[in-house]
């Protein structure tokens, strides 16, 4: 029996407790999203791909740190990938996951042409995931009812 973790999640700025399950060491998603991600990861592995997760559920402290870095980078003239304001990231609701691209991919491009990108583009929807940030091919969100 798997131990349930509870996290302080946020949906549209409002705090709520969410049930979390692990998808990797130190990485969690909301229960339904985690179960769907595990199925997707297994299917990807059977197809010869390893889904390496960069970030999943984020605590408020971590989201604040990312947002602070984002704001600081903007002041220097850099154009960093967007970061949601604390309390408004779907990572904080436990439904968003950033999947690392294939080894050797140029992270500065948004091309969707690596074997993992192509596999995710073809099959992520079968597990209830879709890309929601056009400039971030690694960002997927789980939506109930899509499966």
JSON list of C-alpha atoms in Angstrom, two decimals:
[
{"chain": "A", "resi": 1, "resn": "UNK", "atom": "CA", "xyz": [0.00, 0.00, 0.00]},
{"chain": "A", "resi": 2, "resn": "UNK", "atom": "CA", "xyz": [1.35, 3.34, -1.02]},
{"chain": "A", "resi": 3, "resn": "UNK", "atom": "CA", "xyz": [1.64, 6.11, 1.53]},
{"chain": "A", "resi": 4, "resn": "UNK", "atom": "CA", "xyz": [-0.40, 9.20, 0.72]},
{"chain": "A", "resi": 5, "resn": "UNK", "atom": "CA", "xyz": [1.36, 12.51, 0.95]},
{"chain": "A", "resi": 6, "resn": "UNK", "atom": "CA", "xyz": [-0.54, 15.73, 1.44]},
{"chain": "A", "resi": 7, "resn": "UNK", "atom": "CA", "xyz": [0.69, 19.00, 0.03]},
{"chain": "A", "resi": 8, "resn": "UNK", "atom": "CA", "xyz": [-0.28, 22.61, 0.35]},
{"chain": "A", "resi": 9, "resn": "UNK", "atom": "CA", "xyz": [-1.46, 23.20, -3.17]},
{"chain": "A", "resi": 10, "resn": "UNK", "atom": "CA", "xyz": [-2.78, 26.31, -4.86]},
{"chain": "A", "resi": 11, "resn": "UNK", "atom": "CA", "xyz": [-5.42, 26.74, -7.51]},
{"chain": "A", "resi": 12, "resn": "UNK", "atom": "CA", "xyz": [-5.88, 30.24, -8.96]},
{"chain": "A", "resi": 13, "resn": "UNK", "atom": "CA", "xyz": [-4.29, 31.78, -5.87]},
{"chain": "A", "resi": 14, "resn": "UNK", "atom": "CA", "xyz": [-6.37, 29.84, -3.35]},
{"chain": "A", "resi": 15, "resn": "UNK", "atom": "CA", "xyz": [-4.74, 27.36, -0.99]},
{"chain": "A", "resi": 16, "resn": "UNK", "atom": "CA", "xyz": [-6.04, 23.81, -0.78]},
{"chain": "A", "resi": 17, "resn": "UNK", "atom": "CA", "xyz": [-4.73, 20.46, 0.43]},
{"chain": "A", "resi": 18, "resn": "UNK", "atom": "CA", "xyz": [-3.93, 18.05, -2.38]},
{"chain": "A", "resi": 19, "resn": "UNK", "atom": "CA", "xyz": [-3.18, 14.36, -2.30]},
{"chain": "A", "resi": 20, "resn": "UNK", "atom": "CA", "xyz": [0.22, 13.65, -3.84]},
{"chain": "A", "resi": 21, "resn": "UNK", "atom": "CA", "xyz": [1.83, 10.47, -5.13]},
{"chain": "A", "resi": 22, "resn": "UNK", "atom": "CA", "xyz": [5.47, 10.06, -6.15]},
{"chain": "A", "resi": 23, "resn": "UNK", "atom": "CA", "xyz": [6.50, 9.83, -9.81]},
{"chain": "A", "resi": 24, "resn": "UNK", "atom": "CA", "xyz": [10.23, 9.76, -9.09]},
{"chain": "A", "resi": 25, "resn": "UNK", "atom": "CA", "xyz": [12.67, 10.47, -6.32]},
{"chain": "A", "resi": 26, "resn": "UNK", "atom": "CA", "xyz": [11.57, 13.72, -4.68]},
{"chain": "A", "resi": 27, "resn": "UNK", "atom": "CA", "xyz": [8.98, 14.32, -7.42]},
{"chain": "A", "resi": 28, "resn": "UNK", "atom": "CA", "xyz": [5.24, 14.23, -6.83]},
{"chain": "A", "resi": 29, "resn": "UNK", "atom": "CA", "xyz": [2.03, 14.97, -8.67]},
{"chain": "A", "resi": 30, "resn": "UNK", "atom": "CA", "xyz": [-1.61, 15.16, -7.65]},
{"chain": "A", "resi": 31, "resn": "UNK", "atom": "CA", "xyz": [-2.95, 11.62, -7.28]},
{"chain": "A", "resi": 32, "resn": "UNK", "atom": "CA", "xyz": [-4.80, 11.27, -10.62]},
{"chain": "A", "resi": 33, "resn": "UNK", "atom": "CA", "xyz": [-2.05, 13.04, -12.54]},
{"chain": "A", "resi": 34, "resn": "UNK", "atom": "CA", "xyz": [0.60, 10.84, -10.89]},
{"chain": "A", "resi": 35, "resn": "UNK", "atom": "CA", "xyz": [-1.21, 7.62, -11.79]},
{"chain": "A", "resi": 36, "resn": "UNK", "atom": "CA", "xyz": [-1.64, 8.80, -15.38]},
{"chain": "A", "resi": 37, "resn": "UNK", "atom": "CA", "xyz": [2.01, 9.89, -15.57]},
{"chain": "A", "resi": 38, "resn": "UNK", "atom": "CA", "xyz": [3.18, 6.51, -14.31]},
{"chain": "A", "resi": 39, "resn": "UNK", "atom": "CA", "xyz": [1.16, 4.78, -17.06]},
{"chain": "A", "resi": 40, "resn": "UNK", "atom": "CA", "xyz": [2.58, 7.19, -19.65]},
{"chain": "A", "resi": 41, "resn": "UNK", "atom": "CA", "xyz": [6.13, 6.66, -18.41]},
{"chain": "A", "resi": 42, "resn": "UNK", "atom": "CA", "xyz": [5.75, 2.88, -18.64]},
{"chain": "A", "resi": 43, "resn": "UNK", "atom": "CA", "xyz": [4.38, 3.14, -22.18]},
{"chain": "A", "resi": 44, "resn": "UNK", "atom": "CA", "xyz": [7.24, 5.45, -23.18]},
{"chain": "A", "resi": 45, "resn": "UNK", "atom": "CA", "xyz": [9.76, 3.00, -21.73]},
{"chain": "A", "resi": 46, "resn": "UNK", "atom": "CA", "xyz": [8.21, 0.16, -23.75]},
{"chain": "A", "resi": 47, "resn": "UNK", "atom": "CA", "xyz": [8.65, 2.37, -26.84]},
{"chain": "A", "resi": 48, "resn": "UNK", "atom": "CA", "xyz": [12.32, 2.93, -25.98]},
{"chain": "A", "resi": 49, "resn": "UNK", "atom": "CA", "xyz": [12.08, 6.35, -24.32]},
{"chain": "A", "resi": 50, "resn": "UNK", "atom": "CA", "xyz": [12.90, 7.44, -20.79]},
{"chain": "A", "resi": 51, "resn": "UNK", "atom": "CA", "xyz": [10.83, 10.35, -19.49]},
{"chain": "A", "resi": 52, "resn": "UNK", "atom": "CA", "xyz": [13.15, 12.33, -17.23]},
{"chain": "A", "resi": 53, "resn": "UNK", "atom": "CA", "xyz": [11.22, 14.79, -15.08]},
{"chain": "A", "resi": 54, "resn": "UNK", "atom": "CA", "xyz": [12.75, 18.14, -14.22]},
{"chain": "A", "resi": 55, "resn": "UNK", "atom": "CA", "xyz": [9.98, 19.43, -11.96]},
{"chain": "A", "resi": 56, "resn": "UNK", "atom": "CA", "xyz": [6.47, 18.42, -10.95]},
{"chain": "A", "resi": 57, "resn": "UNK", "atom": "CA", "xyz": [4.57, 19.60, -7.84]},
{"chain": "A", "resi": 58, "resn": "UNK", "atom": "CA", "xyz": [6.11, 22.78, -6.43]},
{"chain": "A", "resi": 59, "resn": "UNK", "atom": "CA", "xyz": [5.83, 24.16, -2.93]},
{"chain": "A", "resi": 60, "resn": "UNK", "atom": "CA", "xyz": [5.00, 27.81, -2.40]},
{"chain": "A", "resi": 61, "resn": "UNK", "atom": "CA", "xyz": [8.58, 28.48, -1.28]},
{"chain": "A", "resi": 62, "resn": "UNK", "atom": "CA", "xyz": [10.02, 26.93, -4.44]},
{"chain": "A", "resi": 63, "resn": "UNK", "atom": "CA", "xyz": [7.59, 28.82, -6.70]},
{"chain": "A", "resi": 64, "resn": "UNK", "atom": "CA", "xyz": [8.52, 32.07, -4.95]},
{"chain": "A", "resi": 65, "resn": "UNK", "atom": "CA", "xyz": [12.21, 31.34, -5.54]},
{"chain": "A", "resi": 66, "resn": "UNK", "atom": "CA", "xyz": [11.63, 30.63, -9.24]},
{"chain": "A", "resi": 67, "resn": "UNK", "atom": "CA", "xyz": [9.53, 33.76, -9.65]},
{"chain": "A", "resi": 68, "resn": "UNK", "atom": "CA", "xyz": [12.15, 35.90, -7.92]},
{"chain": "A", "resi": 69, "resn": "UNK", "atom": "CA", "xyz": [14.86, 34.54, -10.25]},
{"chain": "A", "resi": 70, "resn": "UNK", "atom": "CA", "xyz": [12.59, 35.17, -13.24]},
{"chain": "A", "resi": 71, "resn": "UNK", "atom": "CA", "xyz": [12.01, 38.79, -12.22]},
{"chain": "A", "resi": 72, "resn": "UNK", "atom": "CA", "xyz": [15.76, 39.32, -11.64]},
{"chain": "A", "resi": 73, "resn": "UNK", "atom": "CA", "xyz": [16.64, 37.88, -15.05]},
{"chain": "A", "resi": 74, "resn": "UNK", "atom": "CA", "xyz": [14.10, 40.12, -16.78]},
{"chain": "A", "resi": 75, "resn": "UNK", "atom": "CA", "xyz": [15.76, 43.18, -15.20]},
{"chain": "A", "resi": 76, "resn": "UNK", "atom": "CA", "xyz": [19.08, 42.23, -16.82]},
{"chain": "A", "resi": 77, "resn": "UNK", "atom": "CA", "xyz": [17.50, 42.15, -20.29]},
{"chain": "A", "resi": 78, "resn": "UNK", "atom": "CA", "xyz": [17.32, 38.37, -20.53]},
{"chain": "A", "resi": 79, "resn": "UNK", "atom": "CA", "xyz": [14.15, 36.72, -21.81]},
{"chain": "A", "resi": 80, "resn": "UNK", "atom": "CA", "xyz": [13.76, 33.74, -19.49]},
{"chain": "A", "resi": 81, "resn": "UNK", "atom": "CA", "xyz": [10.93, 31.24, -19.92]},
{"chain": "A", "resi": 82, "resn": "UNK", "atom": "CA", "xyz": [7.81, 32.54, -18.19]},
{"chain": "A", "resi": 83, "resn": "UNK", "atom": "CA", "xyz": [7.21, 31.67, -14.55]},
{"chain": "A", "resi": 84, "resn": "UNK", "atom": "CA", "xyz": [3.75, 31.96, -13.01]},
{"chain": "A", "resi": 85, "resn": "UNK", "atom": "CA", "xyz": [3.23, 34.15, -9.97]},
{"chain": "A", "resi": 86, "resn": "UNK", "atom": "CA", "xyz": [3.29, 32.18, -6.71]},
{"chain": "A", "resi": 87, "resn": "UNK", "atom": "CA", "xyz": [-0.11, 30.63, -6.09]},
{"chain": "A", "resi": 88, "resn": "UNK", "atom": "CA", "xyz": [-1.00, 30.62, -9.79]},
{"chain": "A", "resi": 89, "resn": "UNK", "atom": "CA", "xyz": [1.24, 27.90, -11.22]},
{"chain": "A", "resi": 90, "resn": "UNK", "atom": "CA", "xyz": [-0.36, 24.62, -12.20]},
{"chain": "A", "resi": 91, "resn": "UNK", "atom": "CA", "xyz": [2.77, 23.01, -10.76]},
{"chain": "A", "resi": 92, "resn": "UNK", "atom": "CA", "xyz": [1.40, 24.13, -7.40]},
{"chain": "A", "resi": 93, "resn": "UNK", "atom": "CA", "xyz": [-1.89, 22.34, -8.07]},
{"chain": "A", "resi": 94, "resn": "UNK", "atom": "CA", "xyz": [0.05, 19.17, -8.84]},
{"chain": "A", "resi": 95, "resn": "UNK", "atom": "CA", "xyz": [-1.15, 18.74, -12.42]},
{"chain": "A", "resi": 96, "resn": "UNK", "atom": "CA", "xyz": [1.87, 20.14, -14.30]},
{"chain": "A", "resi": 97, "resn": "UNK", "atom": "CA", "xyz": [5.08, 18.31, -15.08]},
{"chain": "A", "resi": 98, "resn": "UNK", "atom": "CA", "xyz": [8.18, 19.45, -16.95]},
{"chain": "A", "resi": 99, "resn": "UNK", "atom": "CA", "xyz": [9.69, 16.56, -18.88]},
{"chain": "A", "resi": 100, "resn": "UNK", "atom": "CA", "xyz": [13.34, 16.90, -19.83]},
{"chain": "A", "resi": 101, "resn": "UNK", "atom": "CA", "xyz": [13.98, 16.63, -23.49]},
{"chain": "A", "resi": 102, "resn": "UNK", "atom": "CA", "xyz": [16.24, 14.04, -25.03]},
{"chain": "A", "resi": 103, "resn": "UNK", "atom": "CA", "xyz": [19.92, 14.09, -24.19]},
{"chain": "A", "resi": 104, "resn": "UNK", "atom": "CA", "xyz": [21.71, 16.30, -26.66]},
{"chain": "A", "resi": 105, "resn": "UNK", "atom": "CA", "xyz": [18.70, 18.49, -27.48]},
{"chain": "A", "resi": 106, "resn": "UNK", "atom": "CA", "xyz": [19.47, 22.18, -27.56]},
{"chain": "A", "resi": 107, "resn": "UNK", "atom": "CA", "xyz": [17.43, 23.60, -24.63]},
{"chain": "A", "resi": 108, "resn": "UNK", "atom": "CA", "xyz": [17.37, 27.04, -26.25]},
{"chain": "A", "resi": 109, "resn": "UNK", "atom": "CA", "xyz": [15.18, 25.77, -29.10]},
{"chain": "A", "resi": 110, "resn": "UNK", "atom": "CA", "xyz": [11.52, 24.93, -29.00]},
{"chain": "A", "resi": 111, "resn": "UNK", "atom": "CA", "xyz": [11.71, 22.40, -31.83]},
{"chain": "A", "resi": 112, "resn": "UNK", "atom": "CA", "xyz": [9.50, 19.40, -31.26]},
{"chain": "A", "resi": 113, "resn": "UNK", "atom": "CA", "xyz": [11.64, 17.01, -33.28]},
{"chain": "A", "resi": 114, "resn": "UNK", "atom": "CA", "xyz": [13.50, 14.76, -30.85]},
{"chain": "A", "resi": 115, "resn": "UNK", "atom": "CA", "xyz": [12.23, 11.17, -30.62]},
{"chain": "A", "resi": 116, "resn": "UNK", "atom": "CA", "xyz": [10.85, 11.87, -27.12]},
{"chain": "A", "resi": 117, "resn": "UNK", "atom": "CA", "xyz": [9.14, 15.07, -28.29]},
{"chain": "A", "resi": 118, "resn": "UNK", "atom": "CA", "xyz": [7.57, 13.20, -31.20]},
{"chain": "A", "resi": 119, "resn": "UNK", "atom": "CA", "xyz": [6.44, 10.34, -28.96]},
{"chain": "A", "resi": 120, "resn": "UNK", "atom": "CA", "xyz": [4.92, 12.74, -26.41]},
{"chain": "A", "resi": 121, "resn": "UNK", "atom": "CA", "xyz": [3.26, 14.71, -29.21]},
{"chain": "A", "resi": 122, "resn": "UNK", "atom": "CA", "xyz": [1.65, 11.53, -30.48]},
{"chain": "A", "resi": 123, "resn": "UNK", "atom": "CA", "xyz": [0.74, 9.77, -27.23]},
{"chain": "A", "resi": 124, "resn": "UNK", "atom": "CA", "xyz": [0.63, 12.14, -24.22]},
{"chain": "A", "resi": 125, "resn": "UNK", "atom": "CA", "xyz": [-3.03, 12.89, -24.91]},
{"chain": "A", "resi": 126, "resn": "UNK", "atom": "CA", "xyz": [-3.81, 9.17, -24.53]},
{"chain": "A", "resi": 127, "resn": "UNK", "atom": "CA", "xyz": [-2.82, 9.55, -20.87]},
{"chain": "A", "resi": 128, "resn": "UNK", "atom": "CA", "xyz": [-4.63, 12.84, -20.31]},
{"chain": "A", "resi": 129, "resn": "UNK", "atom": "CA", "xyz": [-1.64, 15.15, -20.78]},
{"chain": "A", "resi": 130, "resn": "UNK", "atom": "CA", "xyz": [-1.18, 18.01, -23.19]},
{"chain": "A", "resi": 131, "resn": "UNK", "atom": "CA", "xyz": [1.28, 20.80, -23.83]},
{"chain": "A", "resi": 132, "resn": "UNK", "atom": "CA", "xyz": [-0.15, 24.10, -22.60]},
{"chain": "A", "resi": 133, "resn": "UNK", "atom": "CA", "xyz": [2.76, 26.54, -23.01]},
{"chain": "A", "resi": 134, "resn": "UNK", "atom": "CA", "xyz": [3.72, 26.92, -26.68]},
{"chain": "A", "resi": 135, "resn": "UNK", "atom": "CA", "xyz": [7.25, 28.16, -25.90]},
{"chain": "A", "resi": 136, "resn": "UNK", "atom": "CA", "xyz": [7.91, 25.25, -23.49]},
{"chain": "A", "resi": 137, "resn": "UNK", "atom": "CA", "xyz": [7.75, 21.88, -25.26]},
{"chain": "A", "resi": 138, "resn": "UNK", "atom": "CA", "xyz": [8.71, 20.20, -21.97]},
{"chain": "A", "resi": 139, "resn": "UNK", "atom": "CA", "xyz": [5.65, 21.48, -20.04]},
{"chain": "A", "resi": 140, "resn": "UNK", "atom": "CA", "xyz": [2.64, 19.15, -19.85]},
{"chain": "A", "resi": 141, "resn": "UNK", "atom": "CA", "xyz": [-0.54, 19.39, -17.81]},
{"chain": "A", "resi": 142, "resn": "UNK", "atom": "CA", "xyz": [-2.95, 16.65, -16.87]},
{"chain": "A", "resi": 143, "resn": "UNK", "atom": "CA", "xyz": [-6.63, 17.18, -17.47]},
{"chain": "A", "resi": 144, "resn": "UNK", "atom": "CA", "xyz": [-9.27, 14.86, -16.05]},
{"chain": "A", "resi": 145, "resn": "UNK", "atom": "CA", "xyz": [-11.64, 13.47, -18.61]},
{"chain": "A", "resi": 146, "resn": "UNK", "atom": "CA", "xyz": [-9.19, 13.60, -21.51]},
{"chain": "A", "resi": 147, "resn": "UNK", "atom": "CA", "xyz": [-8.29, 9.93, -21.31]}
]
